[in-house]
Short mmCIF file of C-alpha atoms and ligand atoms in Angstrom, two decimals:
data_model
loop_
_atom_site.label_atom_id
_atom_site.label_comp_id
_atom_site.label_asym_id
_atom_site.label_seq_id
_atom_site.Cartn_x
_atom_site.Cartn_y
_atom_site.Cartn_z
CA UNK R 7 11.70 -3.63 19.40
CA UNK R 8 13.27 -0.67 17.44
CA UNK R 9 17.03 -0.44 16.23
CA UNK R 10 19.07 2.12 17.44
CA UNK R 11 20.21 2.60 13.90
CA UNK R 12 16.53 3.07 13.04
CA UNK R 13 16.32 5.84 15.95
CA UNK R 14 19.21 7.41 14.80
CA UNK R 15 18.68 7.72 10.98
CA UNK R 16 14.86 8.87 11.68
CA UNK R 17 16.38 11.84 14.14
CA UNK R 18 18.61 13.05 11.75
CA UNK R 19 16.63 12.51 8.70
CA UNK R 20 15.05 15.56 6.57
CA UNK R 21 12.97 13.53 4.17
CA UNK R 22 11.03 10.32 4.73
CA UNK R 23 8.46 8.27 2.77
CA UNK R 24 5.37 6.67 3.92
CA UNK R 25 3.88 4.34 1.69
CA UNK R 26 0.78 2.76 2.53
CA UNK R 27 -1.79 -0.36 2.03
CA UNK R 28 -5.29 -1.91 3.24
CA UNK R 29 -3.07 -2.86 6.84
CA UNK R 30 -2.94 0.57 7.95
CA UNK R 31 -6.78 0.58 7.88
CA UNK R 32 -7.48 -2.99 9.26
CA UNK R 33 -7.84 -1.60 12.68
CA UNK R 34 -10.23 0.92 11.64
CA UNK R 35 -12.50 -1.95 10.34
CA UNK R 36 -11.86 -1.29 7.07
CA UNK R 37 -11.47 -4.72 5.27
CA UNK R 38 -7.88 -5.78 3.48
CA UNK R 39 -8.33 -7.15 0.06
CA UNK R 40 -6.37 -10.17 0.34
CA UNK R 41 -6.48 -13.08 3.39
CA UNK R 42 -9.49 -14.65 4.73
CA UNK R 43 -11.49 -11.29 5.32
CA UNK R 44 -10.94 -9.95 1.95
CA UNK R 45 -13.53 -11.73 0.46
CA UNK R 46 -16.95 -10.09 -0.26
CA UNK R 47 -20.05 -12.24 -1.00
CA UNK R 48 -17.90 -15.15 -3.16
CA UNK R 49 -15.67 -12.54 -5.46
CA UNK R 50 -11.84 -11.40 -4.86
CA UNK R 51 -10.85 -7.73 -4.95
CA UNK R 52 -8.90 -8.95 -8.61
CA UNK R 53 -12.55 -10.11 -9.71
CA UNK R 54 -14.17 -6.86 -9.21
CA UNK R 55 -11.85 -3.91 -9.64
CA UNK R 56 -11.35 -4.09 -13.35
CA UNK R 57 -13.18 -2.20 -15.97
CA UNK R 58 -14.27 -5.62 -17.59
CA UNK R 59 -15.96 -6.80 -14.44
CA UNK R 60 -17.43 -3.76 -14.35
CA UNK R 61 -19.14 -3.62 -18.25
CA UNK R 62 -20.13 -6.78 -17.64
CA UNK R 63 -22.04 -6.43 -14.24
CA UNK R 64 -22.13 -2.50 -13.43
CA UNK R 65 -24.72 -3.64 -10.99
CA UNK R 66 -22.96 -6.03 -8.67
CA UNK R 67 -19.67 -3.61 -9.11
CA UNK R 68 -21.51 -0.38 -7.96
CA UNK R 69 -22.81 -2.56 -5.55
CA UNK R 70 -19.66 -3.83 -3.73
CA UNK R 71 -18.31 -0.22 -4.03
CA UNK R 72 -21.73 1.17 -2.22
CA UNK R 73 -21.25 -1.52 0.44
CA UNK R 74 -17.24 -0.33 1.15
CA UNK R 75 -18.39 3.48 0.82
CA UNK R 76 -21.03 2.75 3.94
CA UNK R 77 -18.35 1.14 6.15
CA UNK R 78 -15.85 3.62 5.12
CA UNK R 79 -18.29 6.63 6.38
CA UNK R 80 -19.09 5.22 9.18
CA UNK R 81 -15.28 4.34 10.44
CA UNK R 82 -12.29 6.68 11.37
CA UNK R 83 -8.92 6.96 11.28
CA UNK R 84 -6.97 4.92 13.99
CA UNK R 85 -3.86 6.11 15.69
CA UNK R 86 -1.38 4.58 12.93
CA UNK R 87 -2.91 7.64 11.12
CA UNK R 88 -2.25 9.95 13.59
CA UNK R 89 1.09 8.85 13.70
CA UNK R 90 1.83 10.01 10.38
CA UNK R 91 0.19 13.08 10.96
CA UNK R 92 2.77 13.84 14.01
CA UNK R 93 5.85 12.62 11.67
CA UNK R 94 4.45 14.94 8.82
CA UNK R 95 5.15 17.88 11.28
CA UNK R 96 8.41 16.82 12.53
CA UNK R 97 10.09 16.18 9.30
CA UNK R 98 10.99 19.14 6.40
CA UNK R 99 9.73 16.82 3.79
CA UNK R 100 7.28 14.05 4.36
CA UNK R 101 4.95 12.32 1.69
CA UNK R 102 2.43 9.41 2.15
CA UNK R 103 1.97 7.50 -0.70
CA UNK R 104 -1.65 5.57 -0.14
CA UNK R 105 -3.12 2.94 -1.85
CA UNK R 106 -6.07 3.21 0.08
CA UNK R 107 -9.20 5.04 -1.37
CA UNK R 108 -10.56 5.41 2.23
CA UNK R 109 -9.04 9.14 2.53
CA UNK R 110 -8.41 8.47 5.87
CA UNK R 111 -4.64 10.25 5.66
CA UNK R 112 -5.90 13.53 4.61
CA UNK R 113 -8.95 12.74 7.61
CA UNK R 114 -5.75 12.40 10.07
CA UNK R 115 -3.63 15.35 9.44
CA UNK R 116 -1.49 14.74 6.61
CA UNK R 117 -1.15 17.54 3.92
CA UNK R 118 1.46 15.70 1.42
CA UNK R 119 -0.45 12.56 0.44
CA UNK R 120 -0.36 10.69 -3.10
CA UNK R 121 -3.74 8.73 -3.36
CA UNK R 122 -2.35 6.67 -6.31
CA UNK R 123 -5.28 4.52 -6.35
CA UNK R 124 -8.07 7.12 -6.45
CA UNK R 125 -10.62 7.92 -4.18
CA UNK R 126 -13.72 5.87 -3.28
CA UNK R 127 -16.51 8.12 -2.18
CA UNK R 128 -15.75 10.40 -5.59
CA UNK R 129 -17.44 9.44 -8.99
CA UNK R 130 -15.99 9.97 -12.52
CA UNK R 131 -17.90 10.15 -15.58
CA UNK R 132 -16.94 6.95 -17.90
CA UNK R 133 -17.85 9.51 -20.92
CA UNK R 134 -17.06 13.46 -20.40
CA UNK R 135 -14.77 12.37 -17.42
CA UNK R 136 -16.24 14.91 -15.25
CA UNK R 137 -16.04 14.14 -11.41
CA UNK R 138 -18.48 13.91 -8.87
CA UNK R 139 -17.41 14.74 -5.34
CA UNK R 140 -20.96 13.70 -3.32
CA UNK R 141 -23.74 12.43 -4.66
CA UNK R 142 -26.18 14.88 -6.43
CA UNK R 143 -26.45 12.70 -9.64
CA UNK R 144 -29.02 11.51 -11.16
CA UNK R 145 -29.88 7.42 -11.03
CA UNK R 146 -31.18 5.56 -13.96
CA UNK R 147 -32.02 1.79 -13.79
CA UNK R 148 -30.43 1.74 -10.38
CA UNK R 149 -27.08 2.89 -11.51
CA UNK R 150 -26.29 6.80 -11.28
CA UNK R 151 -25.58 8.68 -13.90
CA UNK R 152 -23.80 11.74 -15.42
CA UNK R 153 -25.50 15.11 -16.36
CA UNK R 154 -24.13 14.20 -20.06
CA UNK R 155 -26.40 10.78 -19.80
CA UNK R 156 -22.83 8.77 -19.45
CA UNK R 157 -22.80 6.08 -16.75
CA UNK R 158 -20.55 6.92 -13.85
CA UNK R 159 -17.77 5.04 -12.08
CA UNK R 160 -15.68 4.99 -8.77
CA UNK R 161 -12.71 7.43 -9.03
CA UNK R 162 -10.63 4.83 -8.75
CA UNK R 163 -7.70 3.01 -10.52
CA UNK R 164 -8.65 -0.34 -11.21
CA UNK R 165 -6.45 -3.57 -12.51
CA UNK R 166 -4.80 -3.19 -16.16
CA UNK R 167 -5.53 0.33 -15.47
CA UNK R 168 -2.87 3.07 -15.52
CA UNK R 169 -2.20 5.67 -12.59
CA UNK R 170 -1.90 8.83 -12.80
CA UNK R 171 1.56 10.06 -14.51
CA UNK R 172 1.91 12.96 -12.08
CA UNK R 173 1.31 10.84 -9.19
CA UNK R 174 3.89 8.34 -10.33
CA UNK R 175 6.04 10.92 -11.28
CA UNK R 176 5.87 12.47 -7.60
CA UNK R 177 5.67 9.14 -6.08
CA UNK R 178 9.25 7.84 -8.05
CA UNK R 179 10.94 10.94 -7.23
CA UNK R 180 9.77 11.08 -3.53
CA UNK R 181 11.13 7.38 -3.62
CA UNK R 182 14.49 8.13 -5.18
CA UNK R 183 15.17 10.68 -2.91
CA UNK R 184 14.46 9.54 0.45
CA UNK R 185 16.27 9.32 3.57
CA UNK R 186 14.05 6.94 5.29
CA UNK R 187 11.24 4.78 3.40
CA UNK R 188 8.31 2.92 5.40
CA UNK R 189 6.33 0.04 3.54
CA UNK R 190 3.53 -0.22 6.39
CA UNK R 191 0.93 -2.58 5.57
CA UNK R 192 0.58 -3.53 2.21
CA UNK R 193 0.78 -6.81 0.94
CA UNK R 194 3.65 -5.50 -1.83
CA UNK R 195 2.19 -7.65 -4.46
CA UNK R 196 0.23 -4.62 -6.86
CA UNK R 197 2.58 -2.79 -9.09
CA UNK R 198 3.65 -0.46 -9.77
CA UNK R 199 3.15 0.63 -5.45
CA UNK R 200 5.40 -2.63 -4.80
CA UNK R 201 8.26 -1.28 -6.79
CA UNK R 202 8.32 2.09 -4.90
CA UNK R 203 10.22 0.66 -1.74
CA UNK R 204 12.91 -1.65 -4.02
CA UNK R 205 13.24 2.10 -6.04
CA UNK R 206 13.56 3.92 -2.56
CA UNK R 207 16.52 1.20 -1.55
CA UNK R 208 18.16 1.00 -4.54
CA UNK R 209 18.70 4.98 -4.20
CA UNK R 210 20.21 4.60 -0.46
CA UNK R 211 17.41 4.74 1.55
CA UNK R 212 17.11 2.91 4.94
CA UNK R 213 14.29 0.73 4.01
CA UNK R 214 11.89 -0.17 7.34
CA UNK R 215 8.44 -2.77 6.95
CA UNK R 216 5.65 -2.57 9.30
CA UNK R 217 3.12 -5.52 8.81
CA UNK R 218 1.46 -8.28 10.51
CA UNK R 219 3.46 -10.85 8.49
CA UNK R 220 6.49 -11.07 6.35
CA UNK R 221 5.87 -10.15 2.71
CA UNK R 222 8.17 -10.39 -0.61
CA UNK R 223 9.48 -7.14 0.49
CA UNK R 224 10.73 -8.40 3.52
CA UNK R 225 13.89 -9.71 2.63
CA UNK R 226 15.22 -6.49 1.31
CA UNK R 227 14.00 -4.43 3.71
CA UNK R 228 16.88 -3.35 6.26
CA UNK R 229 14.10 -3.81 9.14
CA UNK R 230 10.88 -5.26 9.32
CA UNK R 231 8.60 -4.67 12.24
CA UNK R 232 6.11 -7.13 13.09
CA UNK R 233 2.76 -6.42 14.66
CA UNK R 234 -0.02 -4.35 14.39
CA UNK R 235 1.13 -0.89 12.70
CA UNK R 236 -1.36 1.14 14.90
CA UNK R 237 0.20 -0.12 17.97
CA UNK R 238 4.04 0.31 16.13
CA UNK R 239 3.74 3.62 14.97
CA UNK R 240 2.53 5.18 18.01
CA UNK R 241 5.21 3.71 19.94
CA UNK R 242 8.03 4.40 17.49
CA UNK R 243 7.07 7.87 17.31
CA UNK R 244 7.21 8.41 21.13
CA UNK R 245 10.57 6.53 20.81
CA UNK R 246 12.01 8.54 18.59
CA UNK R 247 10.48 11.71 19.89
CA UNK R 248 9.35 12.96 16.48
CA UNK R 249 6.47 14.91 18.19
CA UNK R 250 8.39 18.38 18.19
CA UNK R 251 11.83 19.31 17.04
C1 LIG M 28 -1.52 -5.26 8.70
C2 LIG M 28 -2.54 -5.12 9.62
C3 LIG M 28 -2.24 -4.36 10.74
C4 LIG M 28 -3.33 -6.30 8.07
N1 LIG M 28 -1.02 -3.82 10.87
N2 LIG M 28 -0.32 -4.73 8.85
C5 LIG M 28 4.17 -6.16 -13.32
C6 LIG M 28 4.19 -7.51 -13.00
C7 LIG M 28 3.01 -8.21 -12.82
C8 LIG M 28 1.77 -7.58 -12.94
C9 LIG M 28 1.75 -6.25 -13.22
C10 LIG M 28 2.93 -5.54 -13.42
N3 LIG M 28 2.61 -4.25 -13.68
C11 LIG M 28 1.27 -4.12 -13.67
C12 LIG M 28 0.72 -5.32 -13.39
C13 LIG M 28 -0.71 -5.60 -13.30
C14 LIG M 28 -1.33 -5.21 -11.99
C15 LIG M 28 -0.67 -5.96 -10.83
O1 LIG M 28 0.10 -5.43 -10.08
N4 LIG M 28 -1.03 -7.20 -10.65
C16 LIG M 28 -0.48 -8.00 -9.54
C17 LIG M 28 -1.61 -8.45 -8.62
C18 LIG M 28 0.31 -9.13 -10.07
N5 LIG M 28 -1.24 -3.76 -11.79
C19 LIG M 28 -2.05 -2.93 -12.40
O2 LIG M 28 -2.89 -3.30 -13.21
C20 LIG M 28 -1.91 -1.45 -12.09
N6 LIG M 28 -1.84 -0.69 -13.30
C21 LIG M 28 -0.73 -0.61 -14.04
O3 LIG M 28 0.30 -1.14 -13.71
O4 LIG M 28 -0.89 0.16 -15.17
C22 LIG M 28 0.12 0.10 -16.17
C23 LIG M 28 -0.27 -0.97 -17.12
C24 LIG M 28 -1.55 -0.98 -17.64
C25 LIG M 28 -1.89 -1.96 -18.55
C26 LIG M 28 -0.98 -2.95 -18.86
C27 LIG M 28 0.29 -2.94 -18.29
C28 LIG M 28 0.65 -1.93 -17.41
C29 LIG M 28 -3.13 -0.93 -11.36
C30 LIG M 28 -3.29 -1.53 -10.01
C31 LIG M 28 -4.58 -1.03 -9.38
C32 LIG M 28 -4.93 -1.77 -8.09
N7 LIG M 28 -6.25 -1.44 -7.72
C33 LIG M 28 -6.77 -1.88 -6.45
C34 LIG M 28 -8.25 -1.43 -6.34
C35 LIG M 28 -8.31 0.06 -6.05
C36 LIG M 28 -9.70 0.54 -5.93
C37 LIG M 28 -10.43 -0.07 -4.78
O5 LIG M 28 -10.05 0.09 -3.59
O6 LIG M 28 -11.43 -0.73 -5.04
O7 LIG M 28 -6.01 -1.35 -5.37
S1 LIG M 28 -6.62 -3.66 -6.20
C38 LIG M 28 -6.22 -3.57 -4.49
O8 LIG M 28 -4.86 -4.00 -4.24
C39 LIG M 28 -6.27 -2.07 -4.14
C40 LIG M 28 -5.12 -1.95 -3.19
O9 LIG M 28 -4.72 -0.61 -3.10
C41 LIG M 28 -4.09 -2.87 -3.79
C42 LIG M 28 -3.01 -3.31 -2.83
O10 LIG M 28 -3.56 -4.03 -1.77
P1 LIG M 28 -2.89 -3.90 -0.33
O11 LIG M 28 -3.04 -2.53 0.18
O12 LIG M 28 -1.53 -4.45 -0.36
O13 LIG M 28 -3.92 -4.79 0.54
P2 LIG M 28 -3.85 -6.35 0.91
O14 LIG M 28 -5.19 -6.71 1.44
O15 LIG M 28 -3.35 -7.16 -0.22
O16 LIG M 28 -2.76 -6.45 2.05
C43 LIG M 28 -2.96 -5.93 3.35
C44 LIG M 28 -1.67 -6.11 4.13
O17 LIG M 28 -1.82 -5.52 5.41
C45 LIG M 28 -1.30 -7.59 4.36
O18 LIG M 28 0.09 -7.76 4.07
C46 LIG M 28 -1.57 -7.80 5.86
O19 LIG M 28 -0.67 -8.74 6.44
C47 LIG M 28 -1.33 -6.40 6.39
N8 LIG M 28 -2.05 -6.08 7.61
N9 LIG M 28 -3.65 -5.84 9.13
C48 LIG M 28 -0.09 -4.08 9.86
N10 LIG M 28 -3.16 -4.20 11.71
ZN1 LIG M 29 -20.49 12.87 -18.34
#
């Protein structure tokens, strides 16, 4: 299933990027956004995670997010995470680059993660800006609510929305100067993430996919690795014995 040029390049690599989507997490039981299971009641992700939606009908948004909070606390990391967290160890520089909110990376093991898409289960004022780690705040008209009287949001980066310019700074340069760059389960469609592995290419890198199907990434990437990633990962990582150097 695996190269021996992919064997070879991740032995004798010294810095490799990991970036992540919704995939890695399917087999956790987290939803994906996109595909038949990435509907909730009749909406699409696009419908809900922009600020508009959510002036319009703070309601309904808080709700969706309360409903992917529950099944986020009550799920775990799988062993594609664990994976990672093995790789992290073997290599001298190693940075995940999630666009999931779950936190499940940091959950697994991994120290050098860029959650460029926020962070579900914190809050952020939509006034002062301050955040809310847990939950002590205060609820008004069913919607909670900063100390300042502001309404409160998910910490999260939502369409038409701009990251973070140190996390795109750190997630470019990790990109650019990469060895070995892993696009594993994303559907490489929400930018700027999607540009991160054409970046990582265009600077040398030996570009691998992992995902159930083929995406618009996949005919650039050098290989692309069908199947589940937390059956993949596991089995490349044995392969490659990057469990101890
Ligand atoms: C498996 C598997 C298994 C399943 N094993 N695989 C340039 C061109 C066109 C548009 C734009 C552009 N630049 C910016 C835009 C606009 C927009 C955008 O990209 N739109 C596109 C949809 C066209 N981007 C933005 O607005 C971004 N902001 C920005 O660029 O700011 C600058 C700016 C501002 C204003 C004007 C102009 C520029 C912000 C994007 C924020 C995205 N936010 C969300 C919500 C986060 C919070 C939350 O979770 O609620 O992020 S949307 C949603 O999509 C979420 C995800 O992180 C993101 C990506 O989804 P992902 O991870 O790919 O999931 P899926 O479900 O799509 O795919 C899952 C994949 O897994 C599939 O491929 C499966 O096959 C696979 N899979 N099981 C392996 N077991
Ligand atoms: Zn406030």
């Amino acid at each position: 299933m695996f190269s021996q040029e992919l064997i070879t390049r991740l032995k004798k690599a010294r810095s490799v990027v990991v970036l992540t989507g919704a995939g890695i997490s399917a087999e956790s039981g987290i939803p994906t956004f996109r595909g038949q299971e990435g509907l909730w009641k009749k909406y699409r992700a696009e419908e809900l995670a922009n600020v508009e939606a959510f002036h319009q009908n703070p309601h309904l948004v808080w709700e969706w997010y309360e409903y992917r909070r529950s099944i986020i606390q009550s799920k775990a990391p799988n062993p594609a995470h664990f994976a990672l967290a093995h790789m992290e160890q073997y290599y001298t520089d190693f940075v995940v680059i999630t666009q999931n909110v779950d936190g499940f990376h940091r959950a697994a093991g991994n120290r050098k993660v860029l959650e460029i898409h926020g962070n579900i289960l914190r809050s952020r004022c939509v006034e002062c800006h301050k955040i809310y780690n847990s939950k002590p705040y205060i609820m008004k008209d069913h919607l909670p609510q900063c100390e300042c009287g502001g309404l409160l949001r998910p910490d999260v980066v939502w369409f038409g929305e701009a990251l973070s310019e140190d996390l795109l700074k750190q997630s470019y340069q990790a990109a650019q100067s990469c060895e070995v760059f892993f696009s594993i389960g994303t559907s490489s469609i929400v930018q700027p993430a999607a540009s991160f592995p054409v970046v990582a290419k265009n600077h040398g890198a030996y570009l691998v996919e992992i995902n159930v199907e083929t995406t618009p990434l996949s005919s650039i990437a050098d290989e692309v690795l069908l199947g589940k990633v937390g059956e993949i990962l596991p089995e490349l990582v044995e392969k490659a014995e990057l469990l101890d150097k």
